[in-house]
Tab-separated table of C-alpha atoms in Angstrom:
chain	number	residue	atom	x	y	z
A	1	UNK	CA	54.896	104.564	87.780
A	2	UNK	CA	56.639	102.177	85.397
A	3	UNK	CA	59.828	100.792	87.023
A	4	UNK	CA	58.923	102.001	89.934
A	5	UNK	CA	58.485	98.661	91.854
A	6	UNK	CA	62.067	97.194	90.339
A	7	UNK	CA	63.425	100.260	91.511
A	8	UNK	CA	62.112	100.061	94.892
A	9	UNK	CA	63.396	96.728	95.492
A	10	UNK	CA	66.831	97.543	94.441
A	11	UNK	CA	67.019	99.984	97.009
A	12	UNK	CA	65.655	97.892	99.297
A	13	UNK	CA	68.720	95.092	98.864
A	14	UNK	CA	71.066	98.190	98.727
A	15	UNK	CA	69.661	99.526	101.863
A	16	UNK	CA	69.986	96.195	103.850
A	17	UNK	CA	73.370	95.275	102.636
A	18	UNK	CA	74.896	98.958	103.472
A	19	UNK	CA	72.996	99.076	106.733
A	20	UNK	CA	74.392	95.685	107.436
A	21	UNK	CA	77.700	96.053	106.885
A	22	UNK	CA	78.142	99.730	108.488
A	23	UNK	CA	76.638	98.326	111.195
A	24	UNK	CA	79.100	95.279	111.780
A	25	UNK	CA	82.043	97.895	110.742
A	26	UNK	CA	80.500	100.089	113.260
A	27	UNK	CA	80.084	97.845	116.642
A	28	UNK	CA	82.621	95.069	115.361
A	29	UNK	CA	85.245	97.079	113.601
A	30	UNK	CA	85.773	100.152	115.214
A	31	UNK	CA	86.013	98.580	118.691
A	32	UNK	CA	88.298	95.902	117.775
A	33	UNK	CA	90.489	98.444	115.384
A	34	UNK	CA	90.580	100.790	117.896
A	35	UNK	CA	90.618	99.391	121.442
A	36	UNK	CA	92.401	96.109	120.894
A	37	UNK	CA	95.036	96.844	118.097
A	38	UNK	CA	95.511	100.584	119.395
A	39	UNK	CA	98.492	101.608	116.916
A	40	UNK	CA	98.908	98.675	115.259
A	41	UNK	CA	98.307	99.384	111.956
A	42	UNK	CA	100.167	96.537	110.264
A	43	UNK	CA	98.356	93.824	111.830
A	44	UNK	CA	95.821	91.480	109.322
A	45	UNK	CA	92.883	92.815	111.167
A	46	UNK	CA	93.565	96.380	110.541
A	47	UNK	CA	93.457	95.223	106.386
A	48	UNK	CA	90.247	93.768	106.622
A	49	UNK	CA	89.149	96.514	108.775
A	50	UNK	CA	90.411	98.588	106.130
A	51	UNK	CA	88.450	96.448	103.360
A	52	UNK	CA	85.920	96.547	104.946
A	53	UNK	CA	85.447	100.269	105.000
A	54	UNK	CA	86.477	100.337	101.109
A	55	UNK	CA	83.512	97.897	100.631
A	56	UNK	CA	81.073	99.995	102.219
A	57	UNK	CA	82.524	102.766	100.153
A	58	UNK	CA	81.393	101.043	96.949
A	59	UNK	CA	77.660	99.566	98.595
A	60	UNK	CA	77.004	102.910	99.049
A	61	UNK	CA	77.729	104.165	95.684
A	62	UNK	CA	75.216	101.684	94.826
A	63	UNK	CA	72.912	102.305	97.236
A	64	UNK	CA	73.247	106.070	96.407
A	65	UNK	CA	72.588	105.430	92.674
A	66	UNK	CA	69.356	103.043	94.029
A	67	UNK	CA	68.290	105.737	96.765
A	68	UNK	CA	68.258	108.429	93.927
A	69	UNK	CA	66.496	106.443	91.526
A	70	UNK	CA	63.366	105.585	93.643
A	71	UNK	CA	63.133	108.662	95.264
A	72	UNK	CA	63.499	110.507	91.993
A	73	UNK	CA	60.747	108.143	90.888
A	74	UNK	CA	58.086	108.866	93.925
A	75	UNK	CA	58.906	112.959	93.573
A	76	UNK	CA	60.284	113.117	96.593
A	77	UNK	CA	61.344	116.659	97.758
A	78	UNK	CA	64.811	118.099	97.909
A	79	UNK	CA	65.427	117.350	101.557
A	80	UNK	CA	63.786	114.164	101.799
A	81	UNK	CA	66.157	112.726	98.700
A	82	UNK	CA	69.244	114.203	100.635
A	83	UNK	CA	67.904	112.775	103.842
A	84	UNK	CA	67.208	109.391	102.273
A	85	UNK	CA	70.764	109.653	100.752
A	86	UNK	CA	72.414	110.554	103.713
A	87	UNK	CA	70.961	107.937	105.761
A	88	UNK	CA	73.543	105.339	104.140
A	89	UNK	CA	75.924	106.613	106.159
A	90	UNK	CA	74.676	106.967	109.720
A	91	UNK	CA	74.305	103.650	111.168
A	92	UNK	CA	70.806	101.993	111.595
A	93	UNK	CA	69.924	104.721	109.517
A	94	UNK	CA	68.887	103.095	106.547
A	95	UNK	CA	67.053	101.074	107.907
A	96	UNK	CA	64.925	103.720	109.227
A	97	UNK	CA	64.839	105.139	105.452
A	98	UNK	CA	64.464	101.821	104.105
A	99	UNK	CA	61.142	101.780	105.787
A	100	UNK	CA	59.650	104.957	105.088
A	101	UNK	CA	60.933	104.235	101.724
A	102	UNK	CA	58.851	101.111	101.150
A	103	UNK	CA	55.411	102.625	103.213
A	104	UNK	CA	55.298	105.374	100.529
A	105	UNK	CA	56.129	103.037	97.790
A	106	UNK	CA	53.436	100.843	98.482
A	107	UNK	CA	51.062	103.164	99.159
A	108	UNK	CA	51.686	104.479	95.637
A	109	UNK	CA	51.619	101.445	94.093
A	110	UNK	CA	47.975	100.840	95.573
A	111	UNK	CA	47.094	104.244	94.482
B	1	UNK	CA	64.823	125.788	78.335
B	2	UNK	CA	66.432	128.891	79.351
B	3	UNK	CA	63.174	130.378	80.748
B	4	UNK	CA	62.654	127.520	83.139
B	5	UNK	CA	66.421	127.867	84.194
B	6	UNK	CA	65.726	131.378	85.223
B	7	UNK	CA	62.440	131.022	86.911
B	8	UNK	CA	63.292	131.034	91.101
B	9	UNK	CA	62.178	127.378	91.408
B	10	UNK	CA	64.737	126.336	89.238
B	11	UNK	CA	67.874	128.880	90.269
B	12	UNK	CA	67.802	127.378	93.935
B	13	UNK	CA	67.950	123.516	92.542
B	14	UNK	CA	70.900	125.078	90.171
B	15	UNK	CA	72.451	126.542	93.074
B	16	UNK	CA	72.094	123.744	95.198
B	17	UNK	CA	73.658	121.436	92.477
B	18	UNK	CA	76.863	123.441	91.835
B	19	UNK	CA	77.095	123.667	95.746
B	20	UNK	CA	76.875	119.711	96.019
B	21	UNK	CA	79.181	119.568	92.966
B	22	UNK	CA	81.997	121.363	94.581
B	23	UNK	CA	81.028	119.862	97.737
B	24	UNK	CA	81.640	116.751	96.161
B	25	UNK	CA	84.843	117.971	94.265
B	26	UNK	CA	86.377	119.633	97.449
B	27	UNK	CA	86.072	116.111	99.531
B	28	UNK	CA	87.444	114.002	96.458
B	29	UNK	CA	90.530	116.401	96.266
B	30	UNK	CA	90.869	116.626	99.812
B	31	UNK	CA	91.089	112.299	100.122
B	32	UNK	CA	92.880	112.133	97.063
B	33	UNK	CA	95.903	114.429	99.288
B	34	UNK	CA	95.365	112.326	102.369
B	35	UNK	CA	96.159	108.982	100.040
B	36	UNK	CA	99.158	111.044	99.041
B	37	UNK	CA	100.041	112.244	102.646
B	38	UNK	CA	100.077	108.608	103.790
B	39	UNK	CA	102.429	107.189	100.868
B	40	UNK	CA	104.892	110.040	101.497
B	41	UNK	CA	104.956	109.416	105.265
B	42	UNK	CA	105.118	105.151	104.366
B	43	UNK	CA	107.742	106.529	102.141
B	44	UNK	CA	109.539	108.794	104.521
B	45	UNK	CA	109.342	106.319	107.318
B	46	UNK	CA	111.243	103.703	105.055
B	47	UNK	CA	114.072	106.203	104.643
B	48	UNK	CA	114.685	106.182	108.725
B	49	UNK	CA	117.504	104.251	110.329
B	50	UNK	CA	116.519	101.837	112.647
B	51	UNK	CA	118.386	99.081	115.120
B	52	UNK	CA	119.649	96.158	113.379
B	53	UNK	CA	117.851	94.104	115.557
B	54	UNK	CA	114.648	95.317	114.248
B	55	UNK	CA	115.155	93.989	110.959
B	56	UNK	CA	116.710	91.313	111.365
B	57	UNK	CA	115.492	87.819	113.132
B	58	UNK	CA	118.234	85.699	114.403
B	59	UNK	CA	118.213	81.999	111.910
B	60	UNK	CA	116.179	82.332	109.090
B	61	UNK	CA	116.455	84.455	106.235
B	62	UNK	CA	115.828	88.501	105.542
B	63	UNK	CA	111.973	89.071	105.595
B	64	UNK	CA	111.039	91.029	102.331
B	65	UNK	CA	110.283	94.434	104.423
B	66	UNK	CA	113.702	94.498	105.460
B	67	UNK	CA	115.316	94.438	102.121
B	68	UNK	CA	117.262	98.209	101.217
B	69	UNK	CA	116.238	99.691	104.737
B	70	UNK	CA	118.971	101.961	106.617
B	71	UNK	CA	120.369	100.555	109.856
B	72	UNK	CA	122.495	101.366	112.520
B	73	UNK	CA	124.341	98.921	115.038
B	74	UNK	CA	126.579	99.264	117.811
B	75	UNK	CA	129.196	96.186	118.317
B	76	UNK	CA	132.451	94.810	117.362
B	77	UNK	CA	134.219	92.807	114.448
B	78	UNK	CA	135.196	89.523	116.591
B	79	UNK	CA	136.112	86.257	114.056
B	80	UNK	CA	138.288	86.401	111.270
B	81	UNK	CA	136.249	87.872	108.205
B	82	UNK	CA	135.078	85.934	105.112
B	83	UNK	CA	136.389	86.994	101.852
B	84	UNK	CA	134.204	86.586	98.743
B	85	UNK	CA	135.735	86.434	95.620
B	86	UNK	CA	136.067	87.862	92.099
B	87	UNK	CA	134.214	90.896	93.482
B	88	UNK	CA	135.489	94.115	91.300
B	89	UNK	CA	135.591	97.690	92.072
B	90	UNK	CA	135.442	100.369	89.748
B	91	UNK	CA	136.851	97.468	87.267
B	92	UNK	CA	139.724	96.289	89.372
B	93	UNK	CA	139.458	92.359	90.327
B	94	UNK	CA	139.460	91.746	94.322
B	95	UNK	CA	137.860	90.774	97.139
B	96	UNK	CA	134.265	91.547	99.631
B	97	UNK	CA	134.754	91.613	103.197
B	98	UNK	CA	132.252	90.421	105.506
B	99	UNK	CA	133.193	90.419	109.406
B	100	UNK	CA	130.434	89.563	112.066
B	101	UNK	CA	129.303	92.443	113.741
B	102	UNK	CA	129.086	90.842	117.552
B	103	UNK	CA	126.389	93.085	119.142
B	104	UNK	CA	125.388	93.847	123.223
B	105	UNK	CA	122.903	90.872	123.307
B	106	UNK	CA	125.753	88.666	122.250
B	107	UNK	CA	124.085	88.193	118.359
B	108	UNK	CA	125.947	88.152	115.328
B	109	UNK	CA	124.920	89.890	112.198
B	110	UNK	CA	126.959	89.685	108.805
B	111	UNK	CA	128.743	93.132	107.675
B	112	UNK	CA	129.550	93.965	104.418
B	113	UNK	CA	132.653	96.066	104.952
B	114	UNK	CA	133.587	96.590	101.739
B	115	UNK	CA	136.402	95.809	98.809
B	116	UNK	CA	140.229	94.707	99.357
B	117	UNK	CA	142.281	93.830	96.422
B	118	UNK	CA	143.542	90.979	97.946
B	119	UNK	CA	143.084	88.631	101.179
B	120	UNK	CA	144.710	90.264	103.926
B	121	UNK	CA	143.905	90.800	107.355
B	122	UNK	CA	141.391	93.922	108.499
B	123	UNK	CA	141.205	96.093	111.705
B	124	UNK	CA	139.140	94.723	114.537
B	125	UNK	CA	137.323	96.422	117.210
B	126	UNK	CA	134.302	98.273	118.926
B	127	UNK	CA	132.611	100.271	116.326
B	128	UNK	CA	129.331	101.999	115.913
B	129	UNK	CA	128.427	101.129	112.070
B	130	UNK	CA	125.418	102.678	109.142
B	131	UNK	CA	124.231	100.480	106.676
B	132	UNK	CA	121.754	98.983	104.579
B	133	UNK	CA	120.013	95.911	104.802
B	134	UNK	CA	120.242	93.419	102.292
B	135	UNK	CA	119.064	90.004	101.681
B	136	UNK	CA	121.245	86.747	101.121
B	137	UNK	CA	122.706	85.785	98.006
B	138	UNK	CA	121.883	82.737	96.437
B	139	UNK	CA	123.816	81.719	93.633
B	140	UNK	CA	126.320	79.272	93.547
B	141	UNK	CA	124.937	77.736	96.723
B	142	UNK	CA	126.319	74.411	96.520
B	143	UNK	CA	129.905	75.549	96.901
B	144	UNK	CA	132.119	75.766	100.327
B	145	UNK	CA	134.342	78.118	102.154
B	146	UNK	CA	138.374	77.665	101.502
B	147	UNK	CA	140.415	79.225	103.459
B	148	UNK	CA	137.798	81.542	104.443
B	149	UNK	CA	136.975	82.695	100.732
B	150	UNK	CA	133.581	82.125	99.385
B	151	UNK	CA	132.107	82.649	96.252
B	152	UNK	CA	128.749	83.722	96.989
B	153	UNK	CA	127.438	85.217	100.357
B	154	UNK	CA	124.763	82.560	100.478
B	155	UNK	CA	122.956	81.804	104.355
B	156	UNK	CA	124.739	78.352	104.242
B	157	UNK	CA	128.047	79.769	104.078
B	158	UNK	CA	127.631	82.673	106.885
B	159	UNK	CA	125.650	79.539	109.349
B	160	UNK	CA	128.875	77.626	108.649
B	161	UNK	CA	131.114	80.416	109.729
B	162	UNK	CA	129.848	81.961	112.362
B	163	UNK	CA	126.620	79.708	113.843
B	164	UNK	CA	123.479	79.099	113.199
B	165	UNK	CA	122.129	81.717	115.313
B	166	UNK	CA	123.378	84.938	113.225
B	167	UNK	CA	120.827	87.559	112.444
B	168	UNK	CA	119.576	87.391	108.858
B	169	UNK	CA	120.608	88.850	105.683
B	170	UNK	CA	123.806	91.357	105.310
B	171	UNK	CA	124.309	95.240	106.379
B	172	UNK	CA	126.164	96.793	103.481
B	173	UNK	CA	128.395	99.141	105.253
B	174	UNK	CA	127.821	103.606	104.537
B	175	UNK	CA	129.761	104.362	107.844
B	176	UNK	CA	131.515	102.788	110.778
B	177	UNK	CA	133.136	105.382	113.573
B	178	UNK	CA	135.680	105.037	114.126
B	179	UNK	CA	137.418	104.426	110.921
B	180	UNK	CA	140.496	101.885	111.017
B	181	UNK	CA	143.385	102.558	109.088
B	182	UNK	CA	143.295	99.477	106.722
B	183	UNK	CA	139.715	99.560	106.446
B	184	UNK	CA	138.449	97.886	103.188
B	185	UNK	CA	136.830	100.417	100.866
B	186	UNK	CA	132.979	100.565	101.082
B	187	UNK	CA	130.960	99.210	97.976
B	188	UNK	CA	127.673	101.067	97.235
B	189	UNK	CA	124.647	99.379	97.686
B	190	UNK	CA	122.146	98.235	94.677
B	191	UNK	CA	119.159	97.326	96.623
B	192	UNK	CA	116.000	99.393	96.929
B	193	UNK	CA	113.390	99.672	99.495
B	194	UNK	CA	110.386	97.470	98.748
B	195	UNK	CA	107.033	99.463	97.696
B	196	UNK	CA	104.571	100.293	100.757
B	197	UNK	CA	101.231	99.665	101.150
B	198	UNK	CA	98.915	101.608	99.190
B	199	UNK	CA	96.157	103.541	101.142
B	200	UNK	CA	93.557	101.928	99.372
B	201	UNK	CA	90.941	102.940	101.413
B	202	UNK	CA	91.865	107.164	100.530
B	203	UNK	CA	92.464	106.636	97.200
B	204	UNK	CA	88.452	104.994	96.523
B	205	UNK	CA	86.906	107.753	98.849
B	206	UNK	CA	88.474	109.994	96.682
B	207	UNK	CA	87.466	107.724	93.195
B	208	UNK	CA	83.834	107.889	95.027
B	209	UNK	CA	83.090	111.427	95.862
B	210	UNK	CA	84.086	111.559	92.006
B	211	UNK	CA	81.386	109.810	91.536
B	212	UNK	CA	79.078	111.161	93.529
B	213	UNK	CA	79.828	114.593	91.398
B	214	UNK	CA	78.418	112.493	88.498
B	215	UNK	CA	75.469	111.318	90.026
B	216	UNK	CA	74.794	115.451	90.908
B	217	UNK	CA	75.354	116.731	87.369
B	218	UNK	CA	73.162	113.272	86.009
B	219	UNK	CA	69.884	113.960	88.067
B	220	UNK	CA	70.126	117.860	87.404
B	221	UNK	CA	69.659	117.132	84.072
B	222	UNK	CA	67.026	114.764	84.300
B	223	UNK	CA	65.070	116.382	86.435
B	224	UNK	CA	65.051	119.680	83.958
B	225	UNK	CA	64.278	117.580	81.400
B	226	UNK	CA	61.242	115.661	83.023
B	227	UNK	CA	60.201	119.306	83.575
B	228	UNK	CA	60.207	120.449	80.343
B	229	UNK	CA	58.461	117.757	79.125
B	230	UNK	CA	55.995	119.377	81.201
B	231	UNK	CA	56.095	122.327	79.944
B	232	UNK	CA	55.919	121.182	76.552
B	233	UNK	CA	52.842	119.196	77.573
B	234	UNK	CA	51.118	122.811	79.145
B	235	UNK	CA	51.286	120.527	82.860
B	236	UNK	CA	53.331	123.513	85.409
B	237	UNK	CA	56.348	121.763	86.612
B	238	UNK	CA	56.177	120.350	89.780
């Protein structure tokens, strides 16, 4: 139980920040990368589109290391850790996780 | 230790760790070859001849990219060519030529035709002409044409020749069809293609599922070890 609410909150931060930013890559970037540039891939907005993808990269090895931690903490089974894992790359995803996440957490902290 | 490794329970997590491992392996190796796919093509793509006019913007000077690619015009040597001195070849003391290359749109772009041992007058005509792109020089910069002999082939120089409007930098000369007898000889060319851009992106995916492998191998082990603590403490593993 120790650690366990420091663990969920880092998760929580990770889980917004990835979910964020996957999301703005998802319905700002692609779009604009894809149906305004087309080939283009030497324009200024196809490098930012491309940093932003390497800086969702690196939120979710974060998140990852976050999303393990906690759920390794509240004994989650195999499927639900890979699930919860997973999630940080769908979009809107963890957000969904992030929730279920924080519902068990707090009803184990009340335990 | 060993007994809990064997017990079913504990063979599928194994087994479902070395799968994620070489899950995780497999999709590391396989972004680290796309990062390596993309340089070679960048690479590759460099080493194509292109139009003159692609590289090179009419009044200001070579843009960086440009510098050491291969390209190929279509024109012909018009005005009299400028000769740039002390230039040696293979240790003899002479002369550069560089004629404008007038091309269909009625541009000018500088052509380095290659070494004479002494001023004298070159072939002129239509010509279809290899090269490679190289950027201005810019030493002596102060100094002025005599006679059509320059010491350096700085911007200033070529505007003052031939116009403001010539197309930047200077194609030094592989081939030109067809060949004129009198033709200076052709000096090789000591500039290289700048480096591309690195694919970034690839190369982290790659660094990442790396990673990932780590994090597999790291909660393996600590969950076997939470479990034997278990054991040890007669609690069956959950």
């Amino acid at each position: 139980m120790k650690g366990l609410a420091g663990a969920a909150t880092r998760y929580r931060i990770m889980a917004w920040i990835t979910g964020v930013l996957l999301a703005v890559m998802v319905c700002i970037g692609l779009p604009l990368r894809y149906w305004l540039l087309k080939d283009n891939w030497h324009s200024p907005v196809s490098t930012v589109y491309s940093i932003g993808w390497v800086l969702h990269g690196w939120m979710f090895v974060l998140y990852l290391a976050a999303a393990l931690d906690v759920t390794f903490r509240m004994k989650y089974s195999v499927l639900k850790v890979l699930g919860v894992a997973v999630s940080g790359t769908i979009p809107f995803m963890s957000f969904v996780a992030e929730h279920f996440v924080k519902r068990d957490v707090t009803a184990k902290l009340m335990q | 230790m060993l007994r809990l490794l064997f017990t079913p329970r504990w063979l599928a997590r194994s087994l479902l760790g070395v799968v994620l491992l070489a899950a995780c392996v497999g999709l590391g190796v396989w972004q680290w070859d796309r990062a390596q796919a993309t340089l070679d093509s960048e690479h590759a793509a460099l080493e194509v001849p292109v139009q003159v006019i692609d590289l090179a913007p009419a009044g200001t000077d070579l843009p960086g990219e440009s510098v050491g690619r291969p390209v190929f015009a279509t024109g012909s040597y018009t005005a009299p060519p400028l000769y740039v001195s002390n230039r040696a070849l293979d240790g003899r003391k002479g002369f550069w030529v560089l004629s404008p290359l007038e091309l269909s749109d009625g541009s000018q772009v500088a052509i380095l035709r290659g070494w004479l041992p002494e001023v004298v007058e070159v072939p002129t005509g239509n010509v279809e002409v290899t090269g490679v792109m190289q950027p201005y020089e810019n030493f002596y910069s102060g100094s002025t044409a005599k006679n059509g002999v320059i010491v350096s082939m700085t911007r200033d120089e070529i505007v003052a020749a031939w116009g403001e409007d010539v197309r930047a930098g200077i194609v030094n000369l592989s081939s030109q069809d067809p060949a004129f007898p009198g033709d200076p000889l052709p000096v090789p060319s000591t500039v290289q293609p700048g480096g591309v851009g690195f694919p970034l992106q690839n190369f982290f995916y790659a660094l990442q599922w790396l990673i990932f492998a780590g994090f597999v191998v790291f909660f393996w082990w600590r969950w076997i070890g939470i479990d034997l603590r278990d054991l040890d403490r007669g609690k069956e593993a959950p």
